[in-house]
Coordinates of C-alpha atoms and ligand atoms in Angstrom, one line a residue:
M21 CA 4.9 -2.1 -16.1
A22 CA 3.2 1.3 -16.5
L23 CA 2.3 1.7 -12.9
I24 CA 3.6 5.2 -12.1
S25 CA 3.5 6.9 -8.7
P26 CA 2.8 10.6 -8.9
W27 CA 4.2 10.9 -5.4
R28 CA 7.6 9.4 -6.0
A29 CA 9.3 12.7 -6.8
D30 CA 8.3 13.9 -3.3
F31 CA 10.6 11.3 -1.7
P32 CA 14.2 12.3 -2.0
G33 CA 15.3 9.1 -0.3
I34 CA 13.7 6.8 -2.8
L35 CA 15.2 8.8 -5.7
A36 CA 18.6 8.6 -4.1
L37 CA 18.4 4.9 -3.6
E38 CA 17.3 4.5 -7.2
A39 CA 20.2 6.5 -8.4
E40 CA 22.4 4.1 -6.4
G41 CA 20.9 1.2 -8.1
Q42 CA 18.7 0.1 -5.1
T43 CA 15.1 -0.9 -5.4
Y44 CA 13.5 -0.4 -2.0
L45 CA 10.7 -2.9 -1.3
D46 CA 10.8 -2.9 2.5
S47 CA 8.4 -0.1 3.3
A48 CA 6.6 -2.2 5.9
A49 CA 9.8 -2.2 8.0
T50 CA 10.2 1.6 7.6
A51 CA 9.0 4.0 4.9
Q52 CA 11.0 6.6 3.0
K53 CA 10.3 10.2 3.9
P54 CA 8.7 13.0 1.9
Q55 CA 10.5 16.3 1.4
V56 CA 8.1 18.1 3.8
L57 CA 9.6 16.1 6.6
L58 CA 13.1 17.2 5.8
D59 CA 11.9 20.8 5.4
A60 CA 10.1 20.7 8.8
L61 CA 13.2 19.3 10.6
L62 CA 15.5 21.9 9.0
G63 CA 13.0 24.6 9.7
Y64 CA 12.9 23.7 13.4
Y65 CA 16.6 23.4 13.9
A66 CA 17.6 26.3 11.7
T67 CA 15.3 28.7 13.6
G68 CA 16.5 27.7 17.1
A69 CA 15.8 24.6 19.1
A70 CA 14.0 24.8 22.5
N71 CA 12.4 22.5 25.0
V72 CA 8.7 22.3 25.2
H73 CA 6.1 23.1 27.9
R74 CA 8.6 24.6 30.3
A75 CA 10.2 27.7 28.9
Q76 CA 8.9 31.3 29.2
H77 CA 10.9 32.5 26.3
L78 CA 10.1 33.0 22.6
P79 CA 11.9 29.9 21.2
G80 CA 10.3 27.7 23.9
E81 CA 6.9 29.1 23.2
R82 CA 7.4 28.6 19.5
A83 CA 8.5 25.0 19.9
T84 CA 5.6 24.3 22.3
R85 CA 3.1 25.7 19.9
A86 CA 4.5 23.7 17.0
F87 CA 4.6 20.5 19.2
E88 CA 1.0 20.9 20.3
A89 CA -0.1 21.7 16.7
S90 CA 1.3 18.2 15.8
R91 CA -1.0 16.8 18.5
Q92 CA -3.9 18.5 16.9
D93 CA -2.8 17.1 13.5
A94 CA -2.6 13.6 14.9
A95 CA -6.0 13.9 16.5
Q96 CA -7.5 15.2 13.3
W97 CA -5.8 12.5 11.3
L98 CA -7.1 9.7 13.5
N99 CA -10.5 11.5 13.9
A100 CA -10.0 11.5 17.7
A101 CA -12.5 13.6 19.6
S102 CA -9.8 15.8 21.1
A103 CA -6.1 16.3 21.0
E104 CA -6.0 15.4 24.8
Q105 CA -6.6 11.8 23.7
I106 CA -3.2 11.6 21.9
I107 CA -0.1 10.6 23.8
F108 CA 3.2 10.9 21.9
T109 CA 5.5 7.9 22.5
R110 CA 8.6 6.5 20.9
G111 CA 6.6 4.1 18.6
T112 CA 4.1 1.3 18.5
T113 CA 6.3 -0.9 20.7
E114 CA 6.5 1.8 23.5
S115 CA 2.8 2.5 23.2
L116 CA 1.9 -1.1 23.7
N117 CA 4.3 -1.5 26.7
L118 CA 2.8 1.7 28.2
L119 CA -0.6 0.1 27.9
A120 CA 0.5 -3.2 29.4
Y121 CA 1.9 -1.4 32.4
G122 CA -0.7 1.3 32.6
L123 CA -3.6 -1.2 32.5
E124 CA -2.1 -3.7 34.9
S125 CA -4.3 -2.8 37.9
Q126 CA -7.4 -2.8 35.7
L127 CA -7.0 -6.5 34.8
P128 CA -7.8 -8.6 37.9
G129 CA -6.6 -12.2 38.2
D130 CA -8.6 -15.1 36.8
G131 CA -9.2 -13.0 33.7
Q132 CA -8.1 -13.4 30.1
I133 CA -6.1 -11.3 27.7
V134 CA -7.1 -12.1 24.1
I135 CA -4.8 -11.6 21.1
S136 CA -4.7 -13.1 17.6
A137 CA -2.2 -15.6 16.2
A138 CA -1.1 -13.0 13.7
E139 CA 0.5 -10.6 16.2
H140 CA 3.9 -8.9 15.8
H141 CA 6.0 -9.5 18.9
A142 CA 5.3 -5.9 19.9
N143 CA 1.6 -6.8 20.4
L144 CA 2.4 -10.2 22.0
L145 CA 5.2 -10.0 24.4
P146 CA 4.0 -7.0 26.5
W147 CA 0.7 -8.9 27.1
Q148 CA 2.4 -12.3 27.6
Q149 CA 4.6 -10.8 30.2
L150 CA 1.7 -9.0 31.9
A151 CA -0.3 -12.3 31.9
R152 CA 2.7 -14.0 33.6
R153 CA 3.0 -11.2 36.2
R154 CA -0.7 -11.1 37.1
N155 CA -1.6 -14.8 36.6
L156 CA -3.9 -14.1 33.7
E157 CA -4.7 -16.4 30.8
L158 CA -3.4 -15.4 27.4
V159 CA -5.8 -16.6 24.8
V160 CA -4.8 -16.7 21.1
L161 CA -7.4 -16.4 18.5
P162 CA -6.8 -18.8 15.5
L163 CA -6.7 -17.7 11.9
D164 CA -8.5 -19.1 8.9
A165 CA -6.6 -20.3 5.8
N166 CA -6.5 -16.7 4.4
G167 CA -4.9 -15.3 7.6
S168 CA -7.9 -13.6 9.1
V169 CA -9.1 -14.3 12.6
D170 CA -11.7 -17.0 12.4
L171 CA -14.8 -15.3 13.8
E172 CA -16.6 -18.4 14.9
Q173 CA -13.6 -19.5 16.9
A174 CA -13.3 -15.9 18.2
A175 CA -16.9 -15.9 19.4
A176 CA -16.2 -19.2 21.2
R177 CA -13.1 -17.8 23.0
I178 CA -14.1 -14.2 23.9
G179 CA -16.3 -14.5 27.0
P180 CA -17.1 -13.2 30.4
R181 CA -13.5 -13.7 31.6
T182 CA -12.1 -11.6 28.8
R183 CA -10.7 -8.4 30.2
L184 CA -8.8 -7.1 27.2
L185 CA -8.6 -7.7 23.5
A186 CA -5.4 -6.6 21.6
V187 CA -5.4 -7.2 17.9
T188 CA -3.5 -6.0 14.8
Q189 CA -5.4 -4.1 12.2
L190 CA -3.3 -5.4 9.3
S191 CA -0.8 -8.3 9.7
N192 CA 2.8 -7.4 8.9
V193 CA 3.3 -10.9 7.6
L194 CA 0.1 -11.9 5.9
G195 CA -1.0 -8.4 4.6
R196 CA -4.5 -9.2 5.8
W197 CA -7.1 -6.8 7.3
Q198 CA -8.5 -8.3 10.5
P199 CA -12.3 -8.2 11.1
L200 CA -12.0 -5.4 13.6
P201 CA -15.7 -4.4 13.8
Q202 CA -16.8 -7.9 14.7
L203 CA -13.9 -8.5 17.1
L204 CA -14.3 -5.1 18.9
A205 CA -18.1 -5.7 19.2
M206 CA -17.4 -9.1 20.9
A207 CA -15.0 -7.4 23.3
R208 CA -17.5 -4.6 24.1
A209 CA -20.3 -7.1 24.7
Q210 CA -18.1 -8.6 27.5
G211 CA -17.1 -5.2 28.9
A212 CA -13.5 -5.8 27.9
L213 CA -11.0 -3.1 27.0
S214 CA -9.8 -3.1 23.4
V215 CA -6.4 -2.2 21.8
V216 CA -5.8 -2.0 18.1
D217 CA -2.2 -2.3 16.7
G218 CA -2.3 0.1 13.7
A219 CA 1.4 -0.1 12.9
Q220 CA 0.7 -1.4 9.4
G221 CA -3.0 -0.6 9.0
A222 CA -2.6 3.1 9.6
V223 CA -0.4 3.4 6.5
H224 CA -2.9 1.9 4.1
Q225 CA -6.3 3.0 5.4
R226 CA -6.7 6.3 7.2
P227 CA -7.9 5.4 10.7
D228 CA -11.1 6.6 12.2
V229 CA -10.9 5.7 15.8
Q230 CA -14.4 6.9 16.7
A231 CA -15.9 4.8 13.9
L232 CA -13.8 1.8 15.0
G233 CA -14.9 2.3 18.6
C234 CA -11.7 0.9 20.1
D235 CA -10.5 2.0 23.5
F236 CA -6.9 2.4 22.4
Y237 CA -5.2 2.7 19.0
V238 CA -1.4 2.7 18.4
C239 CA 0.9 3.3 15.5
S240 CA 4.4 4.4 14.6
A241 CA 5.4 7.6 12.6
H242 CA 8.3 5.9 10.8
K243 CA 6.1 3.5 8.9
L244 CA 3.8 6.3 8.1
Y245 CA 6.3 8.3 6.1
G246 CA 7.2 10.2 9.3
P247 CA 10.4 10.3 11.4
D248 CA 11.6 7.5 13.6
G249 CA 11.4 7.8 17.4
V250 CA 7.8 8.9 17.5
G251 CA 4.6 7.0 17.9
L252 CA 1.0 7.7 18.7
L253 CA -1.2 6.3 21.5
Y254 CA -4.9 7.2 21.2
G255 CA -7.1 6.5 24.1
R256 CA -10.9 7.0 24.4
G257 CA -11.5 9.5 27.2
A258 CA -12.9 7.0 29.8
A259 CA -10.3 4.4 28.9
L260 CA -7.4 6.9 29.1
A261 CA -8.5 7.9 32.6
R262 CA -8.0 4.3 33.7
L263 CA -4.3 4.3 32.8
Q264 CA -1.8 4.2 35.6
H265 CA 1.3 6.4 35.2
W266 CA 4.3 4.4 34.2
Q267 CA 7.4 6.5 33.5
F268 CA 8.3 9.2 36.0
G269 CA 10.3 12.4 35.7
G270 CA 10.0 15.9 34.4
E271 CA 6.8 17.4 33.0
M272 CA 4.5 14.6 34.0
V273 CA 4.2 15.8 37.6
Q274 CA 1.6 18.0 39.2
D275 CA 3.2 18.3 42.6
A276 CA 6.2 16.6 44.2
D277 CA 7.6 16.3 47.7
Y278 CA 10.5 14.1 48.7
Q279 CA 8.2 11.3 49.8
Q280 CA 5.3 11.6 47.5
A281 CA 4.1 13.2 44.3
S282 CA 0.9 13.6 42.2
F283 CA 0.8 13.4 38.4
R284 CA -0.8 15.1 35.5
P285 CA -3.6 13.4 33.5
A286 CA -3.0 12.3 29.9
P287 CA -1.5 13.3 27.7
L288 CA 1.3 15.1 29.5
G289 CA 1.2 12.7 32.4
F290 CA 2.4 10.0 30.1
E291 CA 5.2 12.0 28.4
A292 CA 7.8 12.1 31.0
G293 CA 11.1 13.8 30.2
T294 CA 12.0 15.7 27.0
P295 CA 10.1 14.3 24.1
A296 CA 11.4 14.0 20.5
V297 CA 10.5 17.7 19.8
S298 CA 11.9 18.0 16.3
A299 CA 10.5 14.6 15.2
V300 CA 7.0 15.3 16.6
I301 CA 6.9 18.7 14.8
A302 CA 8.1 17.0 11.5
F303 CA 5.5 14.3 12.0
G304 CA 2.8 16.9 12.1
A305 CA 4.0 18.3 8.8
V306 CA 3.9 14.8 7.3
L307 CA 0.4 14.2 8.5
R308 CA -0.8 17.5 7.0
W309 CA 0.9 16.4 3.7
L310 CA -0.8 13.0 3.9
G311 CA -4.1 14.6 4.8
A312 CA -4.0 16.7 1.6
L313 CA -3.4 13.7 -0.7
D314 CA -6.2 12.3 -2.9
T315 CA -6.9 9.1 -0.8
N316 CA -8.8 7.5 -3.6
A317 CA -5.9 8.0 -6.0
V318 CA -3.4 6.5 -3.4
A319 CA -5.7 3.5 -2.7
A320 CA -6.1 2.9 -6.5
H321 CA -2.4 3.0 -7.1
E322 CA -1.6 0.8 -4.1
S323 CA -4.2 -1.7 -5.1
A324 CA -3.0 -1.9 -8.8
L325 CA 0.5 -2.3 -7.7
H326 CA -0.4 -5.0 -5.1
S327 CA -2.4 -6.9 -7.7
A328 CA 0.7 -6.8 -10.1
L329 CA 2.9 -8.1 -7.2
L330 CA 0.5 -11.0 -6.4
S331 CA 0.1 -12.1 -10.0
G332 CA 3.8 -11.9 -10.6
L333 CA 4.5 -14.0 -7.6
Q334 CA 1.8 -16.5 -8.4
A335 CA 3.3 -17.0 -11.8
R336 CA 6.6 -18.3 -10.4
S337 CA 6.8 -22.1 -9.9
G338 CA 7.2 -23.5 -6.4
M339 CA 5.8 -20.3 -5.0
R340 CA 4.1 -20.6 -1.6
L341 CA 2.3 -17.3 -0.7
L342 CA 1.6 -16.9 3.0
G343 CA -2.2 -16.4 3.5
A344 CA -4.2 -14.3 1.0
P345 CA -2.7 -10.8 1.3
Q346 CA -5.1 -7.9 0.6
T347 CA -2.9 -4.9 0.5
A348 CA 0.6 -3.5 0.5
L349 CA 2.7 -6.6 1.0
A350 CA 3.2 -10.2 0.3
S351 CA 5.3 -12.8 2.1
F352 CA 6.4 -16.0 0.4
C353 CA 8.6 -19.0 0.3
I354 CA 9.8 -21.0 -2.6
D355 CA 10.1 -24.8 -2.6
G356 CA 13.6 -26.0 -2.0
V357 CA 15.0 -22.4 -1.6
H358 CA 16.1 -21.0 1.8
N359 CA 14.7 -17.5 2.3
A360 CA 18.1 -16.1 3.6
D361 CA 19.9 -17.4 0.4
L362 CA 17.2 -15.8 -1.8
A363 CA 17.3 -12.5 0.1
H364 CA 21.1 -12.4 -0.2
L365 CA 21.0 -13.0 -3.9
L366 CA 18.3 -10.3 -4.3
S367 CA 20.3 -7.9 -2.2
E368 CA 23.4 -8.5 -4.5
Q369 CA 21.2 -7.3 -7.3
G370 CA 20.1 -4.2 -5.5
I371 CA 16.7 -5.4 -4.3
A372 CA 15.9 -4.6 -0.7
V373 CA 13.3 -7.0 0.7
R374 CA 12.9 -8.4 4.2
A375 CA 13.7 -12.0 5.1
G376 CA 13.3 -13.9 8.3
H377 CA 10.5 -14.3 10.9
H378 CA 9.3 -10.7 10.7
C379 CA 9.0 -10.4 14.5
A380 CA 6.2 -13.0 14.5
M381 CA 8.0 -16.2 15.5
P382 CA 4.9 -18.0 16.9
L383 CA 3.1 -17.4 13.6
M384 CA 6.0 -18.7 11.6
K385 CA 6.2 -21.8 13.8
Q386 CA 2.5 -22.3 13.2
L387 CA 3.0 -22.1 9.5
G388 CA 5.8 -24.6 9.8
L389 CA 8.4 -22.1 8.5
G390 CA 11.8 -20.9 9.7
G391 CA 11.3 -17.7 7.7
A392 CA 9.9 -16.1 4.6
I393 CA 10.6 -13.2 2.2
R394 CA 8.4 -10.2 2.4
V395 CA 8.0 -7.6 -0.4
S396 CA 6.3 -4.4 0.8
L397 CA 5.1 -1.3 -1.0
G398 CA 4.8 2.4 -0.2
L399 CA 2.8 5.0 -2.1
Y400 CA 6.1 5.9 -4.0
S401 CA 6.6 2.3 -5.2
D402 CA 6.0 1.8 -8.9
G403 CA 5.8 -0.8 -11.7
D404 CA 9.5 -0.4 -12.5
D405 CA 10.3 -1.4 -8.9
L406 CA 8.3 -4.6 -9.5
Q407 CA 9.9 -5.2 -12.8
R408 CA 13.4 -5.0 -11.3
F409 CA 12.3 -7.2 -8.5
F410 CA 10.9 -10.0 -10.7
A411 CA 13.9 -9.9 -13.0
A412 CA 16.2 -10.3 -10.0
L413 CA 14.0 -13.0 -8.5
D414 CA 14.2 -15.0 -11.7
N415 CA 18.0 -14.6 -11.8
A416 CA 18.3 -15.7 -8.2
L417 CA 16.1 -18.7 -8.7
E418 CA 18.0 -19.8 -11.7
L419 CA 21.2 -19.8 -9.7
L420 CA 19.6 -21.5 -6.7
R421 CA 17.9 -24.3 -8.5
Ligands
PLP520 C1 2.0 -5.0 13.1 C2 3.2 -4.4 13.8 N1 3.1 -4.1 15.1 C3 4.0 -3.5 15.8 C4 5.2 -3.1 15.2 C5 6.3 -2.5 16.0 O1 6.5 -1.2 15.5 P1 7.8 -0.3 16.0 O2 9.0 -1.1 15.8 O3 7.7 0.9 15.1 O4 7.5 0.0 17.4 C6 5.4 -3.5 13.8 C7 6.7 -3.2 13.2 O5 7.1 -3.8 12.2 C8 4.4 -4.1 13.1 O6 4.5 -4.4 11.8

């Protein structure tokens, strides 16, 4: 398949895996990293590490400047109104836990938290546990046959008792964009807060948080070609001011006595302790690199590759595709074949795909499945990756049937 990625050569990890005979098709779990990330990490450590926001010496000032420049990069990349609206966290999971604690006092009893049936555990369990702590009702919006939230059913469920809506932008299982404009408008009409889980969506469509109009938007650097251990939490000014502090320690404090303390506002008030300095700096470099790419060319490549993936899958007999994926990934089962057996045989042939429940157990149960195989693409993926995958899939199916 002549689907060539002009960006593949920028990713030493994908080239190294290829040289080892590995075909990496698990980018939705974590993405490979561009050379600029490695250069930024080395540049930081090789010129002298220092802590941020607290040192009055040159290395400390340099680290702080670079760290805060990454916050500007993140704000620009998300189109946030200001860098003060960006909190660095450890990832999407921590961002969502921060919100579930930070908003607890804003969600009085007798209210509802609304999520969709397609949520990753990271955007289910923090809200489920909050609902249990505060005696709130957790309402789950059903999906249509394609895997999108059913808007009629959503309109019937989002009402005056809705205090918060938390939905994924792009399902990590179904590869389906959720109808965010309509859902967010429904939440706004009820005066409810809104949270968008952009862990997958941010990778395949550059977010514009102001155009979306959500209160909070979260994502992880490691899925976005950045380092692990870093995530973003964007909050609209007024919504951010409603967050209660949740982790306590160095740097987040304004004034402290033995018996009481006062805390800084966002973002620093929510970044207790030493942050992942090198990773945040490297993430800034990746965002600048991503920002300079031709987004139309990336979208065209990803779309052509995704179509080739779907048509190849649909051509195999006994194939059950989960939902109607629109971008970047596809999950499937094959009649009479256990997903773990298939993943094992694929792995034996050097094909790295994901198998299992994909951290979405309730969705899998609803689909009547114990698990599925997921193939997911990055901007470095190409037609040869797919060709190797399909050849290995056919071999494995021949053995299993
Ligand atoms: C849709 C979605 N939300 C949240 C997460 C959690 O992200 P992280 O593990 O980076 O915190 C993932 C990870 O796969 C995801 O796909």
